[in-house]
């Protein structure tokens, strides 16, 4: 491919946005582009990783020099999503998985450079630049840059503020012209453009993929089991997950099944290949499409039934996964998979039999009813509530909800309460519990969780998969049990309260805890 315009078309197709378009053109008129894509080695890569892989194929076909960065240090800095002791194993798993995926789509590995962050991010020069970066970047800009990438928690660690600056420096240390990533990285990219020149380094071009919806309609998430197809899922699991996938007749937005064809199936097709919808004669017979726009238009007009689209995508996914799974039959890779992602230990019997294990079984969460509420005499933002938790007498709980819930809506309200925190004085009033809420900081929003349907005061709330065992009498504050568990408590796209993707449910009737309107918000 000699023509720079053709190369640019291939590099930018299916992208949502390009920052630095003129610079991109300028480079391509002179030489081939040097570009990197980085991935933090945290949860297991899933089928959505074929989206960036297909773009990497585009970059190579356009003559680009491509570096793939396994961002192991970033994985740890992002709220320790990958524990230090598993970091090396997870990086090995990512390397094996991504090389297998690229092999599956016939991308020659010899044209790629694979780099681990720790190979250069611990050097004297890089470390000095981290200090230089931290001397020019403001806390506000670092926080804002990482808002959609770094896990947001109530008491953020300093590491999460370092993360965006390190990602900016990677562009200089990998000696690239451009960085490729999802549009969720945009704030980090714009921060890089602002701050790299302050250290005397050049601005880079930034190429952004759209966020492709997961199979359930929202973002494809490694923590939401039904939302993603694992690379090692067998055909029966692929069928089961696609069956549950959101694919409404005629709906071409938030349609993960259709998006997958756009960003993976069509870009990987060879000249002359078509995407085939197989169906019975009475339903119109087989149909073939050589471009996504024609398929999308047919689906929008309801000429294609969701079931037929799913069946064809199922075949395409299994075809992509088969070579990956063949590679992972290697006993060494099977052993690596087990070690890098050990299954969560489910506590049997009494949770206290293993007192050191930080398990959600330790939490005593119950349904409560506020029987009395008043303003705190010495704090304008606090309510003092008397909450019936199915005990001999109501408990006193102090909550900072004055600015978010009117007092008349607090009276007789059913709430979800964490009951085994160590009692603490709040401006002179002892609080013996915490009303759990969905809460985000910017802009500040707080909403008490909605109790499961048909619940009564005192009903236990447990986490799916962790139903057995008894909670601790009091959570050990020295071991920061609540703090370690709380970082994985959130609401999800479907307004369910979850811990690591597992729903909070009533132990009595199995109904879920929900939130009124706040999606993907920390629970605290």
XYZ file of C-alpha atoms in Angstrom:
524
model
C 0.000 0.000 0.000
C 1.950 2.994 -1.325
C -0.663 5.742 -1.159
C -0.687 7.675 2.139
C -4.423 8.460 1.721
C -5.236 4.740 1.547
C -3.107 4.131 4.629
C -4.877 6.899 6.522
C -8.305 5.519 5.548
C -7.327 2.089 6.877
C -5.794 3.513 10.083
C -8.871 5.631 10.891
C -11.775 3.416 9.741
C -14.370 2.606 12.423
C -12.677 4.988 14.902
C -14.843 7.380 16.903
C -12.312 10.208 17.075
C -8.811 11.242 16.067
C -6.933 13.909 18.046
C -4.115 15.382 15.941
C -5.462 14.635 12.454
C -3.147 17.161 10.731
C -0.079 15.706 12.470
C -1.196 12.207 11.360
C -1.389 13.360 7.720
C 1.981 15.115 7.973
C 3.719 11.930 9.250
C 2.039 9.621 6.709
C 3.182 11.844 3.829
C 6.788 11.279 5.008
C 6.882 7.759 6.496
C 4.924 4.992 8.201
C 3.322 5.664 11.582
C 4.696 4.303 14.882
C 1.816 3.471 17.194
C 1.207 1.717 20.500
C -1.733 0.064 22.193
C -1.543 -0.686 25.909
C -3.596 -3.020 28.050
C -3.500 -3.212 31.861
C -3.097 -6.855 32.879
C -6.106 -7.167 35.223
C -9.230 -9.324 34.542
C -9.111 -12.060 31.883
C -9.200 -10.782 28.282
C -12.550 -11.624 26.652
C -14.052 -11.665 23.174
C -14.347 -7.837 23.058
C -10.528 -7.754 22.843
C -10.972 -8.801 19.210
C -12.142 -5.187 18.631
C -8.693 -3.616 19.260
C -7.051 -6.689 17.683
C -8.873 -6.061 14.391
C -7.669 -2.429 14.468
C -4.104 -3.625 15.106
C -4.529 -5.725 11.943
C -5.576 -2.517 10.129
C -2.515 -0.657 11.448
C -0.151 -3.407 10.284
C -1.833 -3.560 6.863
C -1.260 0.205 6.631
C 2.466 -0.350 7.230
C 2.507 0.955 10.825
C 5.148 -0.111 13.344
C 2.991 -1.417 16.217
C 4.007 -1.882 19.857
C 1.745 -3.735 22.285
C 2.333 -2.707 25.894
C 1.404 -5.076 28.715
C 0.886 -2.408 31.375
C 1.664 -4.518 34.429
C 2.564 -1.607 36.707
C -0.650 0.208 35.703
C -2.660 -2.883 36.686
C -1.316 -2.605 40.216
C -1.650 1.188 40.425
C -5.349 0.967 39.468
C -6.558 0.214 42.977
C -4.512 -3.008 43.037
C -6.861 -4.662 40.506
C -4.062 -7.166 39.988
C -2.433 -8.188 43.300
C 1.362 -7.813 43.274
C 1.913 -11.559 43.764
C -0.241 -12.355 40.667
C 1.097 -9.549 38.463
C 3.793 -11.539 36.657
C 1.430 -14.505 36.087
C -1.331 -12.269 34.720
C 1.096 -10.544 32.378
C 2.189 -13.960 31.067
C -1.478 -14.901 30.583
C -2.216 -11.658 28.696
C 0.791 -12.152 26.458
C -0.244 -15.729 25.619
C -3.919 -14.758 25.118
C -3.253 -11.739 22.918
C -0.686 -13.564 20.779
C -3.230 -16.399 20.377
C -5.957 -13.919 19.342
C -3.676 -12.274 16.790
C -2.732 -15.699 15.434
C -6.466 -16.510 15.176
C -7.014 -13.502 12.887
C -3.813 -14.169 10.868
C -1.800 -11.200 12.153
C 1.941 -11.945 11.780
C 3.507 -11.605 15.240
C 6.979 -10.859 13.870
C 5.730 -7.433 12.759
C 4.791 -6.528 16.336
C 6.871 -5.424 19.296
C 5.703 -6.686 22.718
C 6.831 -4.702 25.772
C 6.098 -4.974 29.507
C 5.746 -1.758 31.453
C 8.138 -2.870 34.180
C 10.891 -3.352 31.535
C 11.384 0.434 31.388
C 9.049 2.055 33.943
C 11.440 1.246 36.811
C 14.447 2.852 35.123
C 16.181 5.867 36.654
C 15.222 8.131 33.710
C 11.548 7.165 33.727
C 11.305 7.486 37.508
C 12.803 10.965 37.339
C 10.227 11.895 34.682
C 7.431 10.606 36.941
C 8.656 13.062 39.591
C 8.881 15.825 36.976
C 5.359 15.044 35.778
C 4.028 15.103 39.359
C 5.579 18.556 39.820
C 3.558 20.094 36.948
C 0.251 18.190 36.913
C -2.495 19.333 39.288
C -4.416 16.965 41.539
C -7.620 18.082 39.756
C -6.288 17.242 36.284
C -4.884 13.868 37.375
C -8.181 12.921 39.024
C -10.229 14.110 36.037
C -7.975 12.304 33.548
C -8.392 8.956 35.300
C -12.122 9.333 36.019
C -13.280 6.805 33.386
C -10.287 4.474 33.537
C -9.088 4.218 37.146
C -11.479 2.576 39.610
C -13.253 5.330 41.550
C -13.496 4.838 45.316
C -14.388 7.117 48.235
C -10.852 7.307 49.600
C -8.688 7.063 46.464
C -5.112 5.889 46.733
C -2.323 8.132 45.490
C -1.444 5.418 42.939
C -4.626 6.159 40.968
C -3.529 9.776 40.548
C -0.106 8.687 39.243
C -1.671 6.355 36.661
C -2.593 8.964 33.964
C 0.844 10.626 34.145
C 2.584 7.293 33.623
C 0.384 6.564 30.613
C 1.363 9.933 29.126
C 5.078 9.222 29.674
C 4.722 5.821 27.967
C 4.216 7.669 24.660
C 7.679 9.240 24.977
C 9.461 6.148 26.288
C 8.007 3.842 23.641
C 9.148 6.390 20.988
C 5.817 6.392 19.126
C 3.924 8.955 17.050
C 0.473 7.850 18.219
C -1.424 6.010 20.937
C -4.521 3.925 20.228
C -7.218 3.222 22.832
C -10.909 3.337 23.627
C -12.798 6.629 23.790
C -12.949 6.083 27.585
C -9.225 7.032 27.531
C -9.941 10.446 25.989
C -9.310 12.445 29.185
C -5.925 10.770 29.630
C -5.097 11.541 25.990
C -5.988 15.244 26.308
C -4.010 15.412 29.568
C -0.992 13.923 27.730
C -1.292 16.605 25.052
C -1.312 19.298 27.735
C 1.511 18.057 29.957
C 4.069 16.229 27.768
C 5.147 19.526 26.108
C 5.708 20.960 29.604
C 8.417 18.316 30.065
C 9.894 19.161 26.644
C 8.312 16.193 24.846
C 6.184 16.185 21.688
C 2.396 15.883 21.562
C 1.248 12.569 20.138
C -1.637 11.652 17.828
C -4.491 9.857 19.606
C -6.727 7.326 17.859
C -9.920 6.332 19.672
C -12.189 3.348 19.216
C -15.862 3.712 20.234
C -16.932 1.806 23.348
C -18.545 -1.289 21.877
C -21.626 -2.381 23.858
C -21.434 -5.658 25.752
C -23.815 -8.467 24.957
C -26.226 -7.276 27.655
C -26.365 -3.802 26.092
C -23.969 -1.847 28.352
C -20.152 -1.867 28.416
C -18.690 -5.349 28.025
C -17.271 -5.978 31.470
C -14.890 -8.632 32.755
C -16.768 -8.617 36.068
C -20.234 -9.178 34.586
C -20.343 -12.842 33.627
C -23.203 -12.756 31.097
C -21.885 -9.588 29.449
C -18.715 -11.159 28.100
C -17.651 -14.294 26.339
C -14.358 -15.590 27.689
C -11.710 -16.666 25.176
C -11.875 -20.177 26.603
C -15.710 -20.468 26.619
C -16.863 -23.604 24.828
C -19.528 -23.425 22.037
C -22.308 -24.352 24.512
C -21.404 -21.354 26.714
C -21.166 -19.066 23.688
C -24.670 -20.161 22.650
C -26.033 -19.652 26.181
C -24.556 -16.148 26.528
C -25.672 -15.051 23.076
C -29.161 -16.339 23.817
C -29.332 -13.896 26.758
C -27.766 -11.063 24.739
C -29.767 -7.865 24.227
C -30.725 -7.754 20.534
C -34.114 -6.059 20.141
C -35.774 -6.311 16.683
C -34.904 -3.248 14.602
C -32.778 -1.669 17.388
C -29.368 -0.706 15.984
C -28.134 1.277 19.019
C -26.718 -0.350 22.181
C -26.826 -3.629 20.241
C -23.711 -5.566 21.224
C -24.376 -8.393 18.763
C -24.636 -6.012 15.800
C -21.649 -3.940 17.027
C -19.518 -7.070 17.133
C -20.143 -7.622 13.409
C -19.187 -3.993 12.687
C -15.963 -3.877 14.680
C -14.731 -7.463 14.377
C -16.451 -9.599 11.733
C -16.460 -7.212 8.737
C -12.996 -5.652 9.264
C -11.454 -9.145 9.355
C -13.147 -10.390 6.183
C -10.895 -11.045 3.191
C -11.715 -9.540 -0.244
C -14.656 -11.396 -1.771
C -15.802 -12.846 1.598
C -19.351 -12.240 2.850
C -21.202 -12.450 6.160
C -23.869 -15.092 5.773
C -27.228 -15.148 7.564
C -28.440 -18.765 7.412
C -32.183 -19.276 7.693
C -34.992 -21.486 6.455
C -36.649 -20.812 3.081
C -39.954 -19.860 4.748
C -38.092 -17.069 6.575
C -36.556 -15.683 3.403
C -33.688 -18.143 2.908
C -29.986 -17.375 3.273
C -28.764 -13.795 2.857
C -25.198 -12.586 2.333
C -23.685 -9.171 3.112
C -20.334 -7.822 1.981
C -20.504 -4.629 4.070
C -21.776 -3.705 7.516
C -24.014 -0.822 6.352
C -26.172 -3.200 4.284
C -26.509 -5.612 7.234
C -27.386 -2.772 9.628
C -30.021 -1.383 7.234
C -31.596 -4.840 6.839
C -31.692 -5.326 10.630
C -33.173 -1.840 11.142
C -35.977 -2.681 8.675
C -36.480 -5.984 10.567
C -35.614 -7.993 7.451
C -33.251 -9.935 9.732
C -34.589 -11.578 12.887
C -32.432 -11.225 16.059
C -32.316 -15.029 16.414
C -30.839 -15.405 12.904
C -28.289 -12.632 13.532
C -27.254 -14.262 16.832
C -26.859 -17.663 15.134
C -24.516 -16.176 12.504
C -22.499 -14.196 15.080
C -22.265 -17.360 17.201
C -20.589 -19.137 14.252
C -18.224 -16.200 13.712
C -17.240 -16.110 17.415
C -16.625 -19.854 17.583
C -14.483 -19.607 14.436
C -12.378 -16.879 16.126
C -12.118 -18.748 19.437
C -11.236 -22.193 18.033
C -7.565 -21.387 17.250
C -7.170 -19.611 20.618
C -8.555 -22.636 22.453
C -6.319 -24.969 20.458
C -3.258 -22.988 21.610
C -4.523 -23.042 25.223
C -4.712 -26.862 25.222
C -0.999 -26.679 26.024
C -0.713 -28.030 29.619
C 1.665 -25.171 30.548
C -0.927 -22.577 29.493
C -3.688 -24.441 31.333
C -1.571 -24.364 34.480
C -0.808 -20.669 33.928
C -4.556 -19.901 33.610
C -5.280 -21.576 36.950
C -2.448 -19.779 38.723
C -3.100 -16.312 37.230
C -6.846 -16.416 37.948
C -7.382 -18.673 40.965
C -11.102 -19.278 41.584
C -12.574 -17.221 44.465
C -12.666 -19.207 47.671
C -16.271 -19.682 48.777
C -16.486 -19.982 52.524
C -18.219 -23.101 53.826
C -19.648 -23.219 57.322
C -18.575 -20.540 59.762
C -16.778 -17.636 58.099
C -14.775 -17.122 61.273
C -13.035 -20.476 60.760
C -10.690 -18.561 58.456
C -10.506 -15.217 60.175
C -7.802 -13.810 57.877
C -9.760 -14.294 54.668
C -11.360 -11.082 53.454
C -14.681 -12.484 52.226
C -18.050 -10.722 51.823
C -19.491 -13.338 54.186
C -18.009 -11.179 56.958
C -20.494 -8.358 56.270
C -23.666 -8.171 58.370
C -26.022 -6.361 55.987
C -29.718 -6.182 56.835
C -32.967 -4.585 55.779
C -33.982 -1.805 58.177
C -36.921 0.568 58.549
C -36.387 4.134 59.768
C -38.927 4.600 62.574
C -37.709 8.032 63.626
C -35.489 10.673 62.037
C -34.248 14.111 63.098
C -31.543 16.596 62.126
C -28.266 16.202 64.014
C -28.121 18.970 66.660
C -24.506 19.861 65.824
C -24.112 19.036 62.109
C -26.234 20.526 59.327
C -25.585 17.719 56.813
C -26.383 14.774 59.130
C -29.580 12.941 60.059
C -29.899 10.933 63.271
C -32.122 7.911 62.560
C -33.660 5.233 64.750
C -33.731 2.107 62.582
C -35.686 -1.094 63.234
C -33.344 -3.953 62.265
C -35.419 -6.771 63.713
C -33.682 -6.432 67.099
C -35.210 -5.810 70.557
C -34.993 -2.045 70.045
C -34.156 0.313 67.172
C -30.504 1.256 66.545
C -29.193 4.796 66.273
C -27.510 5.457 62.929
C -26.077 8.772 61.688
C -26.179 9.431 57.911
C -24.970 12.343 55.779
C -28.107 12.487 53.666
C -29.609 15.887 54.527
C -28.568 17.393 51.173
C -29.824 14.421 49.155
C -33.054 13.093 50.693
C -35.775 15.313 52.247
C -36.538 14.454 55.879
C -40.146 13.479 55.089
C -38.828 10.860 52.613
C -36.575 9.414 55.310
C -39.412 8.778 57.774
C -40.609 5.120 57.562
C -38.225 4.476 54.661
C -36.865 0.957 54.169
C -33.073 1.003 53.873
C -30.117 -1.377 53.515
C -27.846 -1.141 56.566
C -24.335 -2.413 57.284
C -24.682 -3.450 60.926
C -21.271 -4.681 62.089
C -18.979 -1.690 61.714
C -17.362 -0.697 64.991
C -19.684 1.968 66.568
C -18.310 5.462 65.958
C -19.152 8.899 67.348
C -20.234 11.376 64.696
C -20.180 14.888 66.101
C -21.047 13.573 69.558
C -23.743 11.034 68.552
C -22.747 7.360 68.480
C -23.676 5.661 65.201
C -24.163 1.879 65.230
C -24.430 1.199 61.524
C -24.285 2.666 58.033
C -27.115 3.222 55.551
C -25.693 1.937 52.240
C -26.062 4.272 49.259
C -25.030 4.544 45.632
C -22.698 7.533 45.635
C -20.575 9.430 43.122
C -18.375 12.429 43.846
C -18.403 14.521 40.664
C -21.060 15.854 40.497
C -21.945 14.742 44.029
C -24.966 12.397 43.999
C -26.136 10.052 46.744
C -29.101 7.669 46.660
C -29.986 5.099 49.365
C -30.178 1.548 47.999
C -33.624 0.063 47.381
C -34.364 -2.968 49.582
C -35.388 -6.280 47.960
C -39.072 -6.710 47.162
C -41.173 -8.330 49.938
C -38.527 -7.646 52.631
C -39.057 -6.862 56.286
C -36.783 -5.353 58.961
C -34.029 -7.725 60.048
C -33.894 -9.759 56.804
C -30.250 -10.601 55.981
C -28.743 -9.389 52.722
C -26.077 -11.696 51.281
C -23.966 -11.822 48.128
C -24.706 -14.470 45.500
C -22.170 -17.265 45.797
C -21.393 -16.334 49.423
C -24.671 -17.286 51.085
C -23.260 -19.680 53.700
C -21.457 -18.722 56.889
C -22.062 -16.131 59.594
C -20.852 -12.522 59.551
C -18.291 -11.211 62.026
C -19.727 -9.684 65.208
C -17.660 -6.543 64.518
C -15.499 -5.935 61.435
C -11.854 -5.586 62.438
C -10.926 -1.931 61.741
C -7.186 -2.669 61.932
C -7.434 -5.161 59.066
C -9.584 -2.682 57.073
C -12.068 -5.455 56.236
C -14.845 -3.049 55.170
C -12.477 -0.859 53.139
C -11.094 -3.862 51.229
C -14.554 -5.253 50.452
C -16.194 -1.892 49.733
C -14.015 -1.118 46.679
C -15.807 -3.922 44.770
C -19.329 -2.885 45.822
C -21.092 -0.993 43.026
C -24.314 -0.691 41.112
C -24.252 -2.021 37.551
C -25.774 -1.067 34.183
C -29.016 -2.843 35.124
C -29.353 -0.945 38.456
C -28.516 -4.017 40.587
C -26.239 -3.709 43.619
C -23.269 -6.064 43.077
C -19.981 -7.153 44.654
C -17.456 -8.221 41.990
C -20.420 -8.682 39.643
C -22.385 -10.905 42.107
C -25.775 -9.504 43.137
C -26.727 -8.521 46.682
C -29.870 -10.499 47.443
C -32.268 -11.186 50.298
C -31.317 -14.391 52.118
C -35.031 -14.882 52.807
C -36.497 -14.697 49.293
C -33.587 -14.218 46.867
C -34.873 -10.870 45.553
C -32.130 -8.369 44.597
C -31.048 -5.072 46.147
C -31.305 -2.309 43.514
C -30.810 1.416 43.037
C -33.397 3.870 41.789
C -31.416 5.488 38.988
C -27.637 5.446 39.540
C -25.744 3.104 37.201
C -22.133 2.001 37.790
C -21.822 3.969 41.026
C -19.738 2.935 44.046
C -21.749 1.769 47.053
C -20.711 3.298 50.351
